Each structure stands twice: as C-alpha cells, then as structure tokens.
C-alpha cells in the first residue's frame, strides 16, 4: 500500500495539515510532489506563491521522510509562466531589487536543499519559471514544454539568478542569445543545448518522471547529499580545489555504514539496504 503523507507546517503547527493557497504539496514513499497551483494565471509566481514556496522548501529540507522532490505546475499549459507581471509593473527600483533578492534566495534554497529536486517542466517555463527550473538539480520536459527568458521584452532582465545559471548550463553564447533576444525554445531544442536532460511524450511524462524519482528515493540520502555537494560546490572551484573537496567527501562516504552495505551487497549479489548513515 502506498504511504501518503500530507506535509505539515514546521514547529508550532506541526499537527495541522499544510494549507497553501497557491501550491500543493504531498509526500508519497519519500517523494514529495510540489505543484505550483495557479493554472488560470499559468502558475505565475506572485509574492504569495513565492512565500509559500519558501515555507514549503524550508520544511522539505528538514523533513527526514522527504528523500527527493518533484516540482511541477498545475494544469495542461504551464510549468510556471514567470514572475507575476502585474505585480512587477509598478515597482520602484528598490522594490525591484528586493524582489530579485527574494527570488534569488528561494532559488538558492532549492539548489542547496541537500536533496535532489527534479523540475518536471510540463508546459511554459518562462522567466522566473525557467529560473525556477534551472535552480532544480536537473530538468525533464514534456514534449509540450516551451522555455525561455523573455524579460527583455518587458524592459527587464532575468532577476532570479537566470543570467548566472543559464550560462553555466548552456554556455555563454547560447545564454546571451536567449537572454538578449528573449525567444522561447521548444523542449527538443532545450535538450539539444543542455537546458533539459530528457524529453518525454506528454502522455507518459508524469509516470516517467515518477520512475526516476522513485529510483533516487531508493538511494542513501547521505550518499546523495554528499554527491550534490561535490558536484555543486566543485563547479564553483578550480579543478584542483574541486578534486580536494571530492576526496574529502569521498572519505565521508567511504567511512559510512551505507558504503559498507552497498559494497557488501554487491559482493553478495543482493540488493543493498541503506540506512542513510
Ligand atoms: N504574470 C502574470 N500573469 C500571467 C503571466 C505572468 N507571467 N503569464 C500569464 N499570465 C496570465 C495572463 O495574463 C492571463 O490572465 P487573464 O486570463 O486574467 O488575462 C492568463 O495567465 C493566461 O495567459 P494568456 O496570455 O491568455 O495565455 P496564452 O496561451 O495566450 O499565452 C504565454 C501564454 C505564456 C505565451 C503568455 O501568457 C505570456 O507571454 N506570458 C508572460 C511570459 C513572461 O513574459 N514571463 C516572464 C515574466 S518575468
């Protein structure tokens, strides 16, 4: 039988079910499914939704029952069509800077959650939506997805880390082209430039992403946390420093119960039973 857990608010309100206005969040057998749920506005990120995502991801990071997160958008059309343009229309410079810093902090939290976060890009992922997807550990797209950073068309630039993460993912020239022109690309082109890892037919999308999430949930959370740190932090270092970091982290893994179990299970031709320690 499937184990379903509705995630709860931290600290004082632990017993009450989590109630959000703009997102859905539930955990089934170690996989937390987070859905941005404003389909009539193509799941655009207004400030209330940003706040709910902040709370939700803070909680997911701390919850030991959550081993992997899948992030997607509600409805047929969109993952997230960007930050809420209506809210941005009349911002002052100071307000815009604070808005950017707040969005960046959320993206950093997701990127540094210490657990894999899969972006399941089921439709439009534009502006802040594309930035949200890029903050995830990796991205899968349905063949209906369209991605881009259209902010220059609004007289803006990407402000939730997009100018930084896109160039790291796809390289300087492609990033410059996407940021400056603001054009949308389809899922196949997004895969060709390395913006998404794989494209699935829309009909199979949820199940296909679910299979990957389940495979990640079966691994040791300790091992995955260390792997995330090694790749993530190493990318910001020169190679020699990154290799020193890797050796130190390999040492942590090497002395863990899960390394003993994983290697013994291989030798004994059985499935490992990890204890996350
Ligand atoms: N912020 C606020 N509202 C948004 C939005 C956003 N980023 N993206 C879509 N919406 C709203 C629309 O205003 C519309 O609301 P309404 O029905 O009350 O008028 C609703 O979502 C549906 O969008 P609509 O434009 O009618 O759908 P479409 O299929 O014709 O076009 C898009 C889809 C994605 C091409 C178009 O909505 C779009 O260009 N959105 C903005 C994308 C963007 O610039 N994002 C970056 C923001 S920084």
mmCIF file of N, CA, C and O in Angstrom, residues 219-267:
data_model
loop_
_atom_site.group_PDB
_atom_site.id
_atom_site.type_symbol
_atom_site.label_atom_id
_atom_site.label_comp_id
_atom_site.label_asym_id
_atom_site.label_seq_id
_atom_site.Cartn_x
_atom_site.Cartn_y
_atom_site.Cartn_z
ATOM 1 N N UNK A 219 17.894 5.386 -2.996
ATOM 2 C CA UNK A 219 19.330 5.510 -2.675
ATOM 3 C C UNK A 219 19.511 6.065 -1.270
ATOM 4 O O UNK A 219 18.574 6.544 -0.641
ATOM 5 N N UNK A 220 20.750 5.996 -0.788
ATOM 6 C CA UNK A 220 21.063 6.552 0.527
ATOM 7 C C UNK A 220 20.991 8.074 0.464
ATOM 8 O O UNK A 220 21.626 8.695 -0.403
ATOM 9 N N UNK A 221 20.250 8.682 1.389
ATOM 10 C CA UNK A 221 20.179 10.159 1.398
ATOM 11 C C UNK A 221 21.538 10.758 1.737
ATOM 12 O O UNK A 221 21.871 11.843 1.272
ATOM 13 N N UNK A 222 22.320 10.030 2.527
ATOM 14 C CA UNK A 222 23.674 10.531 2.852
ATOM 15 C C UNK A 222 24.516 10.608 1.576
ATOM 16 O O UNK A 222 25.140 11.624 1.282
ATOM 17 N N UNK A 223 24.513 9.523 0.815
ATOM 18 C CA UNK A 223 25.323 9.484 -0.401
ATOM 19 C C UNK A 223 24.881 10.579 -1.379
ATOM 20 O O UNK A 223 25.721 11.266 -1.971
ATOM 21 N N UNK A 224 23.574 10.743 -1.535
ATOM 22 C CA UNK A 224 23.098 11.763 -2.479
ATOM 23 C C UNK A 224 23.448 13.170 -2.005
ATOM 24 O O UNK A 224 23.824 14.027 -2.807
ATOM 25 N N UNK A 225 23.349 13.397 -0.696
ATOM 26 C CA UNK A 225 23.686 14.732 -0.169
ATOM 27 C C UNK A 225 25.151 15.067 -0.466
ATOM 28 O O UNK A 225 25.495 16.166 -0.881
ATOM 29 N N UNK A 226 25.996 14.072 -0.267
ATOM 30 C CA UNK A 226 27.427 14.279 -0.492
ATOM 31 C C UNK A 226 27.705 14.467 -1.994
ATOM 32 O O UNK A 226 28.498 15.334 -2.384
ATOM 33 N N UNK A 227 27.034 13.691 -2.821
ATOM 34 C CA UNK A 227 27.226 13.832 -4.281
ATOM 35 C C UNK A 227 26.773 15.211 -4.760
ATOM 36 O O UNK A 227 27.450 15.861 -5.575
ATOM 37 N N UNK A 228 25.634 15.678 -4.238
ATOM 38 C CA UNK A 228 25.132 17.011 -4.603
ATOM 39 C C UNK A 228 26.137 18.088 -4.237
ATOM 40 O O UNK A 228 26.391 19.021 -5.000
ATOM 41 N N UNK A 229 26.725 17.944 -3.058
ATOM 42 C CA UNK A 229 27.697 18.937 -2.583
ATOM 43 C C UNK A 229 28.958 18.918 -3.455
ATOM 44 O O UNK A 229 29.475 19.966 -3.829
ATOM 45 N N UNK A 230 29.417 17.716 -3.781
ATOM 46 C CA UNK A 230 30.656 17.604 -4.528
ATOM 47 C C UNK A 230 30.519 18.223 -5.929
ATOM 48 O O UNK A 230 31.361 19.003 -6.363
ATOM 49 N N UNK A 231 29.435 17.877 -6.608
ATOM 50 C CA UNK A 231 29.238 18.440 -7.959
ATOM 51 C C UNK A 231 28.927 19.937 -7.862
ATOM 52 O O UNK A 231 29.526 20.754 -8.570
ATOM 53 N N UNK A 232 28.005 20.295 -6.972
ATOM 54 C CA UNK A 232 27.536 21.685 -6.883
ATOM 55 C C UNK A 232 28.634 22.642 -6.453
ATOM 56 O O UNK A 232 28.875 23.662 -7.111
ATOM 57 N N UNK A 233 29.310 22.339 -5.358
ATOM 58 C CA UNK A 233 30.358 23.252 -4.873
ATOM 59 C C UNK A 233 31.604 23.158 -5.745
ATOM 60 O O UNK A 233 32.292 24.148 -5.975
ATOM 61 N N UNK A 234 31.880 21.962 -6.251
ATOM 62 C CA UNK A 234 33.063 21.783 -7.098
ATOM 63 C C UNK A 234 33.000 22.623 -8.362
ATOM 64 O O UNK A 234 34.015 23.123 -8.853
ATOM 65 N N UNK A 235 31.789 22.799 -8.870
ATOM 66 C CA UNK A 235 31.597 23.571 -10.097
ATOM 67 C C UNK A 235 32.030 25.025 -9.932
ATOM 68 O O UNK A 235 32.376 25.699 -10.902
ATOM 69 N N UNK A 236 31.982 25.525 -8.722
ATOM 70 C CA UNK A 236 32.358 26.921 -8.465
ATOM 71 C C UNK A 236 33.842 27.069 -8.112
ATOM 72 O O UNK A 236 34.308 28.147 -7.783
ATOM 73 N N UNK A 237 34.603 25.950 -8.160
ATOM 74 C CA UNK A 237 36.029 25.993 -7.798
ATOM 75 C C UNK A 237 36.879 25.692 -9.031
ATOM 76 O O UNK A 237 36.359 25.221 -10.036
ATOM 77 N N UNK A 238 38.195 25.908 -8.893
ATOM 78 C CA UNK A 238 39.038 25.377 -9.956
ATOM 79 C C UNK A 238 39.146 23.853 -9.776
ATOM 80 O O UNK A 238 38.762 23.315 -8.727
ATOM 81 N N UNK A 239 39.629 23.160 -10.795
ATOM 82 C CA UNK A 239 39.543 21.694 -10.778
ATOM 83 C C UNK A 239 40.339 21.072 -9.636
ATOM 84 O O UNK A 239 39.887 20.108 -9.003
ATOM 85 N N UNK A 240 41.518 21.642 -9.344
ATOM 86 C CA UNK A 240 42.338 21.057 -8.274
ATOM 87 C C UNK A 240 41.633 21.179 -6.929
ATOM 88 O O UNK A 240 41.594 20.218 -6.140
ATOM 89 N N UNK A 241 41.043 22.342 -6.659
ATOM 90 C CA UNK A 241 40.319 22.522 -5.391
ATOM 91 C C UNK A 241 39.101 21.606 -5.359
ATOM 92 O O UNK A 241 38.777 21.016 -4.326
ATOM 93 N N UNK A 242 38.424 21.505 -6.503
ATOM 94 C CA UNK A 242 37.258 20.624 -6.579
ATOM 95 C C UNK A 242 37.630 19.176 -6.298
ATOM 96 O O UNK A 242 36.888 18.447 -5.626
ATOM 97 N N UNK A 243 38.784 18.750 -6.794
ATOM 98 C CA UNK A 243 39.224 17.368 -6.540
ATOM 99 C C UNK A 243 39.579 17.164 -5.067
ATOM 100 O O UNK A 243 39.319 16.093 -4.510
ATOM 101 N N UNK A 244 40.144 18.201 -4.431
ATOM 102 C CA UNK A 244 40.412 18.082 -2.981
ATOM 103 C C UNK A 244 39.104 17.945 -2.214
ATOM 104 O O UNK A 244 38.988 17.126 -1.305
ATOM 105 N N UNK A 245 38.119 18.757 -2.615
ATOM 106 C CA UNK A 245 36.794 18.645 -1.978
ATOM 107 C C UNK A 245 36.239 17.237 -2.191
ATOM 108 O O UNK A 245 35.731 16.601 -1.255
ATOM 109 N N UNK A 246 36.355 16.744 -3.415
ATOM 110 C CA UNK A 246 35.827 15.407 -3.729
ATOM 111 C C UNK A 246 36.483 14.339 -2.856
ATOM 112 O O UNK A 246 35.803 13.445 -2.325
ATOM 113 N N UNK A 247 37.806 14.432 -2.681
ATOM 114 C CA UNK A 247 38.498 13.416 -1.873
ATOM 115 C C UNK A 247 38.014 13.456 -0.428
ATOM 116 O O UNK A 247 37.789 12.405 0.200
ATOM 117 N N UNK A 248 37.828 14.679 0.103
ATOM 118 C CA UNK A 248 37.343 14.798 1.487
ATOM 119 C C UNK A 248 35.945 14.189 1.611
ATOM 120 O O UNK A 248 35.644 13.460 2.564
ATOM 121 N N UNK A 249 35.107 14.468 0.627
ATOM 122 C CA UNK A 249 33.735 13.943 0.674
ATOM 123 C C UNK A 249 33.717 12.436 0.416
ATOM 124 O O UNK A 249 32.902 11.702 0.996
ATOM 125 N N UNK A 250 34.637 11.972 -0.432
ATOM 126 C CA UNK A 250 34.746 10.523 -0.661
ATOM 127 C C UNK A 250 35.102 9.836 0.665
ATOM 128 O O UNK A 250 34.623 8.739 0.969
ATOM 129 N N UNK A 251 35.926 10.533 1.454
ATOM 130 C CA UNK A 251 36.288 10.000 2.775
ATOM 131 C C UNK A 251 35.073 9.858 3.675
ATOM 132 O O UNK A 251 34.929 8.857 4.389
ATOM 133 N N UNK A 252 34.199 10.858 3.629
ATOM 134 C CA UNK A 252 32.974 10.786 4.454
ATOM 135 C C UNK A 252 32.116 9.604 4.015
ATOM 136 O O UNK A 252 31.655 8.804 4.827
ATOM 137 N N UNK A 253 31.940 9.471 2.707
ATOM 138 C CA UNK A 253 31.154 8.327 2.198
ATOM 139 C C UNK A 253 31.843 7.012 2.551
ATOM 140 O O UNK A 253 31.184 6.050 2.979
ATOM 141 N N UNK A 254 33.154 7.005 2.337
ATOM 142 C CA UNK A 254 33.899 5.745 2.498
ATOM 143 C C UNK A 254 33.791 5.162 3.893
ATOM 144 O O UNK A 254 33.836 3.938 4.064
ATOM 145 N N UNK A 255 33.612 6.022 4.887
ATOM 146 C CA UNK A 255 33.529 5.519 6.260
ATOM 147 C C UNK A 255 32.083 5.306 6.702
ATOM 148 O O UNK A 255 31.822 5.036 7.876
ATOM 149 N N UNK A 256 31.140 5.440 5.792
ATOM 150 C CA UNK A 256 29.727 5.351 6.202
ATOM 151 C C UNK A 256 29.236 3.902 6.218
ATOM 152 O O UNK A 256 29.777 3.023 5.538
ATOM 153 N N UNK A 257 28.188 3.682 7.012
ATOM 154 C CA UNK A 257 27.536 2.360 7.031
ATOM 155 C C UNK A 257 27.010 2.012 5.642
ATOM 156 O O UNK A 257 27.049 0.848 5.224
ATOM 157 N N UNK A 258 26.520 3.037 4.950
ATOM 158 C CA UNK A 258 25.924 2.754 3.645
ATOM 159 C C UNK A 258 26.958 2.297 2.617
ATOM 160 O O UNK A 258 26.636 1.519 1.714
ATOM 161 N N UNK A 259 28.209 2.777 2.737
ATOM 162 C CA UNK A 259 29.247 2.280 1.830
ATOM 163 C C UNK A 259 29.555 0.816 2.151
ATOM 164 O O UNK A 259 29.730 -0.012 1.245
ATOM 165 N N UNK A 260 29.625 0.488 3.451
ATOM 166 C CA UNK A 260 29.835 -0.929 3.824
ATOM 167 C C UNK A 260 28.728 -1.790 3.225
ATOM 168 O O UNK A 260 28.963 -2.826 2.638
ATOM 169 N N UNK A 261 27.486 -1.315 3.435
ATOM 170 C CA UNK A 261 26.324 -2.083 2.979
ATOM 171 C C UNK A 261 26.299 -2.185 1.445
ATOM 172 O O UNK A 261 26.083 -3.271 0.903
ATOM 173 N N UNK A 262 26.548 -1.086 0.764
ATOM 174 C CA UNK A 262 26.490 -1.085 -0.703
ATOM 175 C C UNK A 262 27.513 -2.029 -1.308
ATOM 176 O O UNK A 262 27.201 -2.807 -2.220
ATOM 177 N N UNK A 263 28.745 -1.972 -0.777
ATOM 178 C CA UNK A 263 29.800 -2.824 -1.327
ATOM 179 C C UNK A 263 29.572 -4.290 -0.961
ATOM 180 O O UNK A 263 29.747 -5.185 -1.791
ATOM 181 N N UNK A 264 29.143 -4.538 0.303
ATOM 182 C CA UNK A 264 28.857 -5.928 0.710
ATOM 183 C C UNK A 264 27.737 -6.503 -0.136
ATOM 184 O O UNK A 264 27.805 -7.651 -0.597
ATOM 185 N N UNK A 265 26.686 -5.706 -0.351
ATOM 186 C CA UNK A 265 25.539 -6.198 -1.130
ATOM 187 C C UNK A 265 25.987 -6.575 -2.539
ATOM 188 O O UNK A 265 25.545 -7.587 -3.085
ATOM 189 N N UNK A 266 26.883 -5.772 -3.132
ATOM 190 C CA UNK A 266 27.375 -6.110 -4.470
ATOM 191 C C UNK A 266 28.093 -7.458 -4.441
ATOM 192 O O UNK A 266 27.837 -8.333 -5.275
ATOM 193 N N UNK A 267 29.005 -7.620 -3.454
ATOM 194 C CA UNK A 267 29.782 -8.860 -3.385
ATOM 195 C C UNK A 267 28.871 -10.071 -3.135
ATOM 196 O O UNK A 267 29.135 -11.167 -3.615
#
